[in-house]
CSV table of C-alpha atoms in Angstrom, one decimal:
chain,number,residue,atom,x,y,z
A,117,MET,CA,-157.5,27.0,97.4
A,118,SER,CA,-153.8,27.7,97.1
A,119,ASP,CA,-150.9,26.6,99.3
A,120,PRO,CA,-149.6,29.1,101.6
A,121,THR,CA,-146.1,30.5,100.3
A,122,PRO,CA,-143.5,30.4,103.1
A,123,ASP,CA,-141.7,34.0,104.0
A,124,THR,CA,-138.4,34.6,102.6
A,125,GLU,CA,-137.1,34.7,106.2
A,126,ASP,CA,-138.2,30.9,106.9
A,127,ILE,CA,-135.8,29.7,103.8
A,128,PRO,CA,-132.2,29.5,104.8
A,129,GLN,CA,-130.1,30.9,102.2
A,130,LYS,CA,-126.9,29.5,101.3
A,131,PRO,CA,-123.8,31.4,101.3
A,132,THR,CA,-122.4,32.5,98.1
A,133,ASN,CA,-118.4,32.5,99.0
A,134,ALA,CA,-116.0,30.8,101.7
A,135,GLU,CA,-115.8,33.6,103.9
A,136,ASP,CA,-119.6,33.8,104.3
A,137,ALA,CA,-119.8,30.2,104.8
A,138,LYS,CA,-117.2,30.2,107.4
A,139,THR,CA,-119.2,33.2,109.1
A,140,LEU,CA,-122.4,31.1,108.9
A,141,LYS,CA,-120.7,28.1,110.6
A,142,ALA,CA,-119.3,30.2,113.4
A,143,LEU,CA,-122.8,31.7,114.0
A,144,SER,CA,-124.5,28.3,114.0
A,145,ASN,CA,-121.8,27.1,116.4
A,146,LEU,CA,-122.5,29.8,118.6
A,147,ASP,CA,-126.4,29.5,118.2
A,148,THR,CA,-126.3,25.7,119.0
A,149,HIS,CA,-124.1,26.2,122.2
A,150,SER,CA,-126.2,29.0,123.6
A,151,SER,CA,-127.8,28.8,126.9
A,152,LEU,CA,-131.7,27.8,126.8
A,153,ASP,CA,-132.5,29.1,130.2
A,154,ASP,CA,-134.2,32.6,130.3
A,155,SER,CA,-132.7,33.4,133.4
A,156,SER,CA,-131.7,37.2,134.0
A,157,THR,CA,-128.6,36.1,135.8
A,158,PRO,CA,-125.9,33.9,134.3
A,159,THR,CA,-124.5,30.9,136.0
A,160,ALA,CA,-121.1,29.8,136.0
A,161,SER,CA,-122.1,26.8,133.7
A,162,SER,CA,-123.7,29.1,131.0
A,163,ASN,CA,-120.6,31.5,131.1
A,164,SER,CA,-118.4,28.6,130.5
A,165,ALA,CA,-120.9,27.2,127.8
A,166,ASN,CA,-120.9,30.7,126.2
A,167,ALA,CA,-116.9,30.8,126.4
A,168,GLU,CA,-116.7,27.6,124.9
A,169,ALA,CA,-119.1,28.5,121.9
A,170,LEU,CA,-117.3,31.6,121.5
A,171,ALA,CA,-113.7,30.0,121.3
A,172,ALA,CA,-115.4,27.3,118.8
A,173,GLY,CA,-116.8,30.0,116.6
A,174,LEU,CA,-113.7,31.9,116.5
A,175,SER,CA,-111.6,28.9,115.9
A,176,SER,CA,-113.7,27.9,113.0
A,177,LEU,CA,-113.3,31.4,111.7
A,178,SER,CA,-109.4,31.1,112.2
A,179,VAL,CA,-109.1,34.8,112.9
A,180,GLY,CA,-105.8,35.9,114.2
A,181,THR,CA,-103.8,32.9,113.4
A,182,GLY,CA,-101.6,35.2,111.2
A,183,LYS,CA,-101.6,32.6,108.3
A,184,THR,CA,-102.6,34.1,104.9
A,185,ALA,CA,-103.1,32.8,101.6
A,186,ASP,CA,-100.0,33.6,100.1
A,187,ALA,CA,-97.6,32.7,103.1
A,188,GLY,CA,-95.4,30.8,100.7
A,189,VAL,CA,-95.0,33.5,98.6
A,190,LYS,CA,-91.9,35.9,99.6
A,191,LYS,CA,-91.7,39.5,98.9
A,192,VAL,CA,-88.8,40.7,97.0
A,193,VAL,CA,-87.2,44.0,98.4
A,194,VAL,CA,-85.8,46.1,95.9
A,195,LYS,CA,-83.6,48.7,97.1
A,196,VAL,CA,-83.9,52.2,95.6
A,197,ALA,CA,-81.0,54.8,95.2
A,198,ALA,CA,-81.8,58.1,96.7
A,199,GLU,CA,-80.2,59.8,93.5
A,200,ASP,CA,-82.9,58.1,91.3
A,201,VAL,CA,-85.9,59.2,93.5
A,202,ALA,CA,-84.5,62.7,93.3
A,203,VAL,CA,-84.2,62.8,89.6
A,204,ILE,CA,-87.8,61.5,89.3
A,205,VAL,CA,-89.0,64.0,91.9
A,206,GLU,CA,-87.2,66.9,90.1
A,207,ASN,CA,-88.1,66.2,86.5
A,208,MET,CA,-91.7,64.4,86.8
A,209,GLU,CA,-92.9,66.6,89.8
A,210,VAL,CA,-94.1,63.7,91.8
A,211,SER,CA,-93.7,63.1,95.8
A,212,LYS,CA,-90.9,61.1,97.1
A,213,VAL,CA,-93.3,58.5,98.1
A,214,LYS,CA,-94.6,58.0,94.5
A,215,ALA,CA,-91.2,58.1,92.9
A,216,THR,CA,-90.0,55.2,95.2
A,217,GLU,CA,-93.1,53.2,94.6
A,218,LEU,CA,-92.5,53.7,90.7
A,219,LEU,CA,-88.9,52.7,91.0
A,220,ARG,CA,-89.9,49.5,93.1
A,221,ALA,CA,-92.3,48.5,90.6
A,222,ASN,CA,-89.8,48.9,87.8
A,223,GLY,CA,-86.8,46.9,89.6
A,224,ALA,CA,-85.2,50.1,90.7
A,225,ASP,CA,-84.1,50.8,86.9
A,226,LEU,CA,-84.2,54.6,86.6
A,227,LYS,CA,-84.6,54.5,82.6
A,228,LYS,CA,-87.4,52.0,82.9
A,229,THR,CA,-89.4,53.8,85.5
A,230,LEU,CA,-89.0,57.3,83.5
A,231,LYS,CA,-90.1,55.2,80.1
A,232,ALA,CA,-93.0,53.8,82.1
A,233,MET,CA,-94.2,57.1,83.3
A,234,ILE,CA,-94.1,58.9,79.9
A,235,THR,CA,-95.5,56.2,78.1
A,236,PRO,CA,-99.3,56.3,77.8
A,237,SER,CA,-100.9,53.1,79.4
A,238,ALA,CA,-103.5,51.4,77.2
């Protein structure tokens, strides 16, 4: 007759991106370090094993390290004049926050910002 086909749950699926791969690695690390005894009361050794597994899993995820992919890129701080913000708020009927954001996006240049606001985008 025909060969039995395995269930889809039996076939391990490979992660599609790096984040999923890290998560899978951390989870498998936790699975390999989990205690095998079925006792309802955990012992000190199983607690320490669980703590070590948790620490290893979190370290492989690099959660909370504060490092980002663009750590070397410095953000440029653009100072915006309050008068320019007031002109945009009064004439273009936008909020102060939006006016400040638009000015920063255009290098704090009022003429360039106004031109960008009235020019239709493609």
